[in-house]
XYZ file of C-alpha atoms in Angstrom:
522
model
C 16.679 15.662 10.274
C 19.419 13.594 11.761
C 21.324 10.500 10.748
C 23.147 10.009 14.030
C 23.978 6.583 15.432
C 21.072 4.182 15.894
C 19.920 3.295 19.433
C 20.534 -0.169 20.811
C 17.476 -2.431 21.189
C 18.802 -4.034 24.384
C 16.160 -2.669 26.762
C 13.260 -2.361 24.310
C 10.822 -4.303 26.548
C 11.319 -1.774 29.376
C 10.869 1.158 27.018
C 7.781 -0.431 25.455
C 6.257 -0.937 28.889
C 6.831 2.741 29.720
C 5.288 3.936 26.465
C 2.224 1.780 27.000
C 1.916 2.824 30.650
C 1.744 6.454 29.490
C -0.844 5.522 26.801
C 1.562 6.623 24.073
C -0.575 4.831 21.492
C -2.570 5.798 18.404
C -5.764 5.927 20.471
C -4.046 7.767 23.306
C -2.754 10.416 20.912
C -6.187 11.007 19.433
C -7.691 11.436 22.892
C -4.940 13.812 24.043
C -4.643 15.948 20.930
C -8.233 15.949 19.740
C -9.301 15.353 16.176
C -8.277 18.770 14.725
C -4.693 18.664 16.087
C -4.398 14.981 15.197
C -5.486 15.715 11.627
C -3.127 18.693 11.432
C -0.173 16.329 11.881
C -1.164 14.728 8.589
C -0.532 18.131 7.019
C 2.847 18.448 8.761
C 1.433 21.175 11.011
C 2.627 20.782 14.599
C 1.421 23.992 16.304
C -1.985 22.544 17.360
C -0.258 19.486 18.841
C 2.262 21.668 20.681
C -0.606 23.619 22.228
C -2.341 20.401 23.253
C 0.797 19.085 25.010
C 1.492 22.020 27.325
C 0.698 19.857 30.351
C 3.194 17.803 32.321
C 1.619 14.345 31.993
C 3.873 11.490 30.842
C 1.878 11.238 27.590
C 2.302 14.941 26.785
C 6.026 14.597 27.508
C 6.436 11.608 25.174
C 4.493 13.304 22.393
C 6.735 16.368 22.585
C 9.887 14.273 22.845
C 9.421 11.583 20.187
C 6.629 12.834 17.962
C 7.101 16.608 17.896
C 10.835 16.250 18.546
C 11.233 19.055 21.069
C 13.566 18.996 24.086
C 11.799 18.294 27.378
C 12.974 18.968 30.953
C 14.940 16.097 32.434
C 12.566 15.663 35.379
C 9.606 15.293 33.008
C 11.500 12.711 30.970
C 12.315 10.765 34.139
C 8.609 10.678 35.004
C 7.732 9.233 31.594
C 10.672 6.912 30.820
C 13.296 4.713 32.430
C 15.677 7.560 31.598
C 18.879 5.753 32.533
C 18.080 3.043 29.994
C 16.945 5.504 27.324
C 20.191 7.470 27.715
C 22.424 4.400 27.851
C 20.905 2.826 24.729
C 20.875 6.125 22.836
C 17.145 6.781 22.436
C 17.644 10.223 23.984
C 20.641 12.435 24.708
C 21.241 15.185 27.237
C 20.482 18.627 25.871
C 22.099 20.679 28.602
C 24.089 20.127 31.759
C 23.261 18.877 35.221
C 20.000 17.558 36.603
C 18.194 20.726 35.570
C 19.005 20.250 31.876
C 16.798 18.863 29.153
C 16.838 15.753 26.996
C 15.987 15.335 23.336
C 15.171 12.340 21.185
C 17.659 10.898 18.719
C 14.972 9.103 16.685
C 11.334 9.474 15.750
C 9.107 6.988 17.586
C 5.590 6.907 16.181
C 2.624 5.000 17.634
C 0.946 2.799 15.039
C -2.245 0.811 15.534
C -2.050 -2.774 14.315
C -4.916 -4.442 12.415
C -6.166 -6.296 15.480
C -5.713 -3.447 17.906
C -2.015 -4.046 18.585
C -0.004 -1.137 19.919
C 3.057 -0.881 17.685
C 5.801 1.716 17.254
C 7.595 2.692 14.039
C 11.130 4.027 14.554
C 12.811 6.257 11.959
C 15.148 9.212 11.561
C 14.190 12.541 13.092
C 12.240 14.903 10.878
C 10.975 12.185 8.547
C 7.590 11.252 9.945
C 5.765 14.303 11.256
C 2.664 14.084 9.132
C 4.504 12.299 6.362
C 3.332 15.000 3.979
C 6.579 16.852 3.576
C 8.799 13.894 2.766
C 12.355 13.933 3.974
C 12.913 17.595 3.156
C 16.631 17.106 2.961
C 19.467 15.436 1.163
C 21.159 13.018 3.566
C 22.011 9.823 1.732
C 21.368 7.310 4.516
C 18.137 8.759 5.847
C 15.418 6.280 6.864
C 11.841 7.480 6.499
C 8.993 6.607 8.820
C 5.516 5.394 8.019
C 3.418 7.348 5.526
C 0.584 6.944 3.073
C 2.507 4.666 0.721
C 3.483 2.354 3.589
C -0.062 1.966 4.852
C -1.402 1.509 1.314
C 0.937 -1.429 0.703
C 0.150 -2.938 4.105
C -3.549 -2.771 3.272
C -3.104 -4.413 -0.134
C -1.231 -7.418 1.160
C -2.952 -10.786 1.414
C -2.812 -11.776 5.101
C -3.188 -15.559 5.040
C -0.843 -17.552 7.310
C 2.427 -18.381 5.521
C 5.668 -20.097 6.338
C 7.977 -17.428 4.973
C 7.806 -13.753 4.004
C 10.324 -11.382 2.422
C 10.304 -7.589 2.742
C 12.545 -6.113 0.018
C 13.772 -2.607 0.884
C 12.396 -2.731 4.398
C 13.114 0.878 5.411
C 11.818 1.425 8.930
C 10.299 -2.062 8.972
C 6.546 -1.524 8.801
C 5.957 -4.277 6.206
C 8.142 -6.718 8.136
C 6.159 -5.869 11.275
C 2.861 -6.689 9.563
C 4.297 -9.866 8.052
C 5.534 -11.058 11.447
C 1.909 -11.443 12.530
C 1.123 -14.202 10.016
C 4.473 -15.535 8.765
C 6.537 -18.101 10.647
C 9.774 -16.639 9.291
C 10.361 -13.052 8.086
C 13.380 -11.906 6.102
C 13.964 -8.179 5.543
C 16.562 -6.689 3.195
C 17.800 -3.203 2.424
C 20.703 -1.619 0.594
C 20.965 0.904 3.447
C 22.421 -0.706 6.610
C 20.803 2.018 8.732
C 17.392 0.795 7.559
C 18.124 -2.669 8.925
C 18.974 -1.099 12.264
C 15.691 0.783 12.328
C 13.741 -2.335 11.360
C 15.327 -4.130 14.311
C 14.175 -1.301 16.605
C 10.648 -1.213 15.144
C 10.181 -4.943 15.685
C 11.707 -4.942 19.167
C 9.793 -1.892 20.414
C 6.554 -3.331 19.001
C 7.035 -6.632 20.796
C 7.281 -8.557 17.513
C 9.612 -11.477 16.752
C 12.998 -10.552 15.311
C 13.467 -10.818 11.539
C 16.363 -12.188 9.510
C 17.987 -8.904 8.401
C 20.226 -8.890 5.321
C 22.051 -6.045 3.591
C 22.002 -5.727 -0.177
C 20.074 -4.685 -3.274
C 16.843 -6.329 -4.455
C 17.118 -10.146 -4.257
C 20.903 -10.339 -4.020
C 20.908 -10.916 -0.232
C 18.641 -13.991 -0.482
C 20.354 -15.859 -3.308
C 18.002 -18.498 -4.695
C 15.738 -18.709 -1.636
C 11.979 -18.704 -2.209
C 9.092 -17.336 -0.146
C 5.346 -17.596 0.266
C 4.936 -13.819 0.434
C 7.057 -10.990 -0.994
C 6.329 -7.310 -0.365
C 8.208 -4.178 -1.372
C 7.720 -0.439 -1.233
C 10.853 0.195 -3.329
C 12.662 3.464 -4.084
C 10.523 3.841 -7.200
C 11.074 7.527 -8.016
C 12.135 8.061 -11.641
C 14.823 10.728 -11.450
C 18.034 11.967 -13.097
C 20.564 10.231 -10.849
C 20.199 8.529 -7.483
C 20.849 11.321 -4.988
C 18.659 9.896 -2.236
C 18.701 6.201 -1.342
C 15.274 6.323 0.283
C 13.532 7.191 -2.987
C 15.854 6.836 -6.031
C 16.731 3.291 -6.970
C 19.926 4.028 -8.870
C 18.660 2.563 -12.161
C 17.536 4.494 -15.209
C 13.857 5.236 -15.764
C 11.570 2.605 -14.271
C 14.158 -0.168 -14.576
C 14.290 -0.779 -10.815
C 10.571 -1.517 -10.576
C 10.690 -3.635 -13.737
C 13.668 -5.639 -12.470
C 12.071 -6.157 -9.065
C 8.815 -7.451 -10.555
C 10.475 -9.639 -13.183
C 12.840 -11.283 -10.697
C 10.067 -11.986 -8.211
C 8.884 -15.000 -10.174
C 12.124 -16.823 -9.314
C 11.600 -16.254 -5.580
C 7.895 -17.051 -5.112
C 6.712 -20.453 -3.984
C 3.749 -22.035 -5.774
C 0.570 -20.239 -4.722
C 2.583 -17.397 -3.191
C 1.700 -13.711 -3.411
C 3.806 -10.631 -4.090
C 2.747 -7.015 -3.656
C 4.521 -3.826 -4.768
C 4.050 -0.124 -5.123
C 5.634 1.179 -8.305
C 6.053 4.023 -10.774
C 6.168 3.437 -14.521
C 6.852 5.581 -17.540
C 4.278 6.510 -20.161
C 6.417 6.570 -23.278
C 5.621 8.057 -26.668
C 4.471 5.385 -29.122
C 3.858 2.733 -26.451
C 0.748 1.733 -24.533
C 1.498 1.801 -20.812
C -0.473 -1.421 -20.354
C 1.839 -3.213 -22.805
C 4.857 -1.932 -20.909
C 3.590 -3.377 -17.657
C 2.452 -6.622 -19.230
C 6.056 -7.248 -20.255
C 7.111 -7.016 -16.582
C 4.962 -9.940 -15.398
C 7.144 -13.015 -14.721
C 6.334 -16.358 -16.297
C 4.005 -18.562 -14.277
C 2.430 -15.635 -12.419
C -1.026 -14.136 -12.568
C -1.019 -10.359 -12.154
C -3.401 -7.622 -11.097
C -1.986 -4.162 -11.822
C -3.903 -1.011 -10.904
C -2.852 2.458 -12.035
C -4.058 4.881 -9.369
C -2.648 8.176 -10.646
C -0.893 9.715 -13.643
C 1.182 12.901 -13.559
C 2.700 14.755 -16.458
C 6.466 15.156 -16.277
C 6.330 18.697 -14.876
C 3.970 17.723 -12.039
C 6.116 14.705 -11.260
C 9.366 16.650 -11.161
C 7.859 19.344 -8.952
C 6.452 16.758 -6.524
C 9.819 15.165 -5.837
C 11.772 18.429 -5.863
C 9.469 19.596 -3.071
C 9.797 16.273 -1.287
C 13.569 16.661 -1.046
C 13.369 20.339 -0.088
C 14.966 21.569 -3.318
C 12.240 24.191 -3.702
C 13.741 25.959 -0.690
C 17.267 25.964 -2.129
C 18.964 28.618 -4.241
C 16.605 29.466 -7.143
C 19.323 28.835 -9.708
C 20.114 25.416 -8.211
C 16.417 24.561 -8.146
C 16.003 25.567 -11.791
C 19.045 23.487 -12.774
C 17.688 20.391 -11.025
C 14.235 20.914 -12.535
C 15.833 21.220 -15.963
C 17.783 18.002 -15.392
C 14.554 16.122 -14.681
C 12.976 17.377 -17.893
C 16.127 16.499 -19.853
C 15.945 12.959 -18.484
C 12.306 12.549 -19.441
C 12.858 14.028 -22.900
C 15.767 11.676 -23.565
C 13.603 8.680 -22.664
C 10.531 9.848 -24.564
C 8.585 9.953 -21.288
C 5.413 12.032 -21.431
C 3.941 11.070 -18.036
C 4.494 8.818 -15.046
C 1.980 6.388 -13.597
C 1.742 5.271 -9.983
C -0.041 2.221 -8.687
C -0.114 -1.270 -7.257
C 1.199 -4.533 -8.621
C 0.055 -7.851 -7.148
C 1.302 -11.224 -8.372
C 0.273 -14.792 -7.600
C 2.437 -17.772 -8.553
C -0.267 -19.857 -10.235
C 1.874 -21.816 -12.702
C -1.003 -21.512 -15.181
C -0.259 -22.186 -18.835
C -2.431 -19.170 -19.691
C -1.866 -16.683 -16.880
C -4.428 -14.039 -15.985
C -3.023 -10.523 -16.391
C -5.466 -7.757 -15.486
C -4.211 -4.201 -15.971
C -6.595 -1.363 -15.283
C -6.831 2.291 -14.357
C -8.767 2.991 -11.176
C -8.320 6.524 -9.759
C -11.494 6.300 -7.674
C -11.808 5.825 -3.930
C -11.435 2.346 -2.463
C -11.961 0.853 0.972
C -8.801 -0.301 2.683
C -7.717 -2.844 3.680
C -7.947 -4.570 0.291
C -5.964 -7.717 1.040
C -9.045 -9.930 1.105
C -10.269 -8.358 -2.150
C -6.892 -9.110 -3.760
C -7.037 -12.730 -2.615
C -10.603 -13.076 -3.896
C -9.620 -11.563 -7.259
C -7.030 -14.234 -7.905
C -9.330 -17.020 -6.732
C -11.981 -15.804 -9.169
C -9.400 -15.930 -11.957
C -8.705 -19.580 -11.065
C -12.434 -20.286 -11.113
C -13.063 -18.623 -14.495
C -9.986 -20.178 -16.097
C -11.274 -23.657 -15.244
C -14.742 -23.241 -16.787
C -15.893 -23.017 -20.373
C -19.226 -21.405 -21.207
C -21.210 -24.624 -20.743
C -19.749 -25.164 -17.263
C -20.366 -21.531 -16.384
C -24.064 -21.804 -17.309
C -24.386 -24.957 -15.215
C -23.056 -23.195 -12.099
C -25.016 -21.344 -9.431
C -24.243 -17.755 -8.374
C -25.156 -15.293 -5.644
C -25.080 -11.529 -5.753
C -22.227 -10.247 -3.581
C -23.572 -8.971 -0.276
C -22.191 -5.441 -0.691
C -23.748 -4.855 -4.150
C -26.724 -2.541 -4.620
C -28.715 -1.689 -7.728
C -29.309 1.875 -8.908
C -31.782 2.886 -11.596
C -30.845 6.000 -13.549
C -33.306 7.962 -15.634
C -35.428 11.074 -15.897
C -37.823 11.772 -13.008
C -41.249 10.302 -13.695
C -40.075 8.122 -16.572
C -41.737 4.701 -16.719
C -38.494 2.854 -17.336
C -34.913 3.743 -16.304
C -32.407 4.764 -18.960
C -29.972 2.254 -17.503
C -29.297 0.177 -14.423
C -26.066 0.344 -12.411
C -24.705 -2.304 -10.062
C -22.504 -0.729 -7.402
C -20.186 -2.208 -4.767
C -20.161 -0.456 -1.414
C -16.933 -2.089 -0.244
C -13.503 -3.076 -1.535
C -12.786 -1.528 -4.923
C -16.224 0.129 -4.939
C -16.783 -0.625 -8.585
C -19.859 0.317 -10.569
C -20.992 -1.200 -13.845
C -23.903 -0.552 -16.185
C -26.016 -3.582 -17.068
C -28.808 -4.112 -19.566
C -32.250 -5.506 -18.764
C -31.017 -9.083 -18.960
C -28.017 -8.371 -16.752
C -30.107 -6.575 -14.127
C -32.715 -9.335 -14.092
C -30.055 -12.035 -13.935
C -28.162 -10.430 -11.056
C -31.365 -9.711 -9.169
C -32.423 -13.368 -8.932
C -28.973 -14.882 -8.295
C -29.476 -16.405 -4.858
C -27.746 -19.722 -5.486
C -30.936 -21.751 -5.960
C -30.954 -21.909 -9.779
C -28.190 -22.446 -12.304
C -27.227 -19.571 -14.569
C -28.653 -21.417 -17.578
C -32.061 -21.951 -15.961
C -32.214 -18.276 -14.957
C -31.500 -17.238 -18.546
C -34.189 -19.606 -19.840
C -36.726 -17.974 -17.519
C -35.632 -14.485 -18.613
C -35.947 -15.529 -22.271
C -39.540 -16.663 -21.709
C -40.448 -13.413 -19.965
C -38.885 -11.292 -22.716
C -40.033 -13.421 -25.629
C -36.452 -14.126 -26.718
C -34.883 -17.260 -28.144
C -33.315 -19.024 -25.101
C -30.554 -20.558 -27.229
C -29.439 -17.175 -28.525
C -29.606 -15.692 -25.023
C -27.454 -18.528 -23.654
C -24.934 -17.937 -26.439
C -24.463 -14.225 -25.892
C -24.648 -13.935 -22.098
C -21.663 -15.925 -20.709
C -19.254 -13.104 -21.527
C -21.281 -10.703 -19.369
C -21.484 -13.249 -16.555
C -17.713 -13.701 -16.663
C -17.180 -9.949 -16.321
C -19.576 -9.719 -13.364
C -17.770 -12.604 -11.672
C -14.299 -11.231 -12.482
C -15.130 -7.855 -10.960
C -16.740 -9.366 -7.873
C -20.407 -8.509 -8.450
C -21.371 -12.170 -8.635
C -19.872 -14.965 -6.562
C -20.001 -18.694 -7.266
C -22.456 -20.253 -4.816
C -19.734 -22.736 -3.845
C -17.905 -19.821 -2.180
C -14.925 -19.830 -4.546
C -13.486 -16.315 -4.635
C -16.243 -15.011 -2.391
C -14.444 -12.143 -0.684
C -16.290 -9.418 1.149
C -13.506 -6.864 0.795
C -12.841 -6.830 4.504
C -9.510 -7.851 5.929
C -6.953 -7.397 8.661
C -4.133 -5.600 6.958
C -4.757 -2.025 7.923
C -3.053 0.215 10.441
C -3.497 3.642 11.921
C -1.022 6.310 12.825
C -1.069 10.088 12.935
C -0.326 11.510 9.523
C -0.803 8.371 7.413
C -2.728 8.885 4.218
C -5.182 6.206 3.167
């Protein structure tokens, strides 16, 4: 890893043209390396890629230089790059003497496929992006990480409707700002680390994206009282004893940084605006974790919070000690740091740490919708359209009492299938399951009424008339059935199994927020 001076962006268009001419793109890498070597990069294993780049093509040279970070002969670099420009601006440096010497990269340049097939490049410090699986593996304070699984997860969660203004808090290497630049008129990016702002400038310039308004400082301090239509942040959320590493430790105790970030967001969101975060939160003795997170939600905002994973304190400490390379240090030093983590958790009464997503929408509702759930199961990214549809469904449900709900017409979401579960040969199933094949991929058990209701929802009849027909078929009192069913209908609408026939909240789960790059987890 290196935290040397940052290259100048002055000749980025010429460098971009050279990279594209050599097919130094996500698709080009896959074709050159092959699927096994490409996948190995996700595991931080570079030997297969080194074997695949033994040739002297410009693409093989660029992969070795910027991706695998190996010196390459000067003549090969000259064939792949405008070398005079790359040397002058500091993208590469001489690694030897004379024309027969070699050159080496000063930064990691990683191809990244945009959601609409754009060829982008993420620039970061050396040693911080190969596979993304091994973290920074070091202790340098100003290090700037490249794109990894967390980055692509947040990009996929973000609602991608056109907006006037977007704010990326803690921009790092600039991937969120790059995505935002595609649908926001104005992008502001902040970071406490001035090196990160430099790398964001390079990422945007080398990707051919508009420049962002870059501001140095912590959280919302650099933007004063300004407000935005979209706010995104992949903050330094790691809960640790002391802030040794800027890229991951926020410098506040426990989960205070994530709490402060979420709580202050309400003051910086425009009406109807969205905010999206990745976060960690403590599970504390004597407190429900859902209540803890509910207290973070700012006034006037609806919230959808999803806990994706929970680790006990030993697992959590070991994860981040490995990430920083402490497991390869002196055993006594490692044990002391491990002990310090456990002391910190014990002092705070922390028994586990949760990881997940937080999405907010500035609704201004008197009774905001706050949905907090645990969902460790697989999902289909990108989820931005599913997030947008979730909040629109909350608006719809909030505006309708039971009588209005029964008067409305619904359709079964296009991606929903029905499964009947029971013993082989049985006349009737034990239960019926509705399952989504896209988005959150939810599944829910329904009774006979629920299955019959969902099965005939094609928008032609109101919910009340469907229930009346079901009551006649089952010999039930239609009044009683109308009284007890709206709650089940609300749940099916809230979770996206049913959609109002008017199209309100009708999201298919598809979107345009995703990206691809070697070594990015989903």
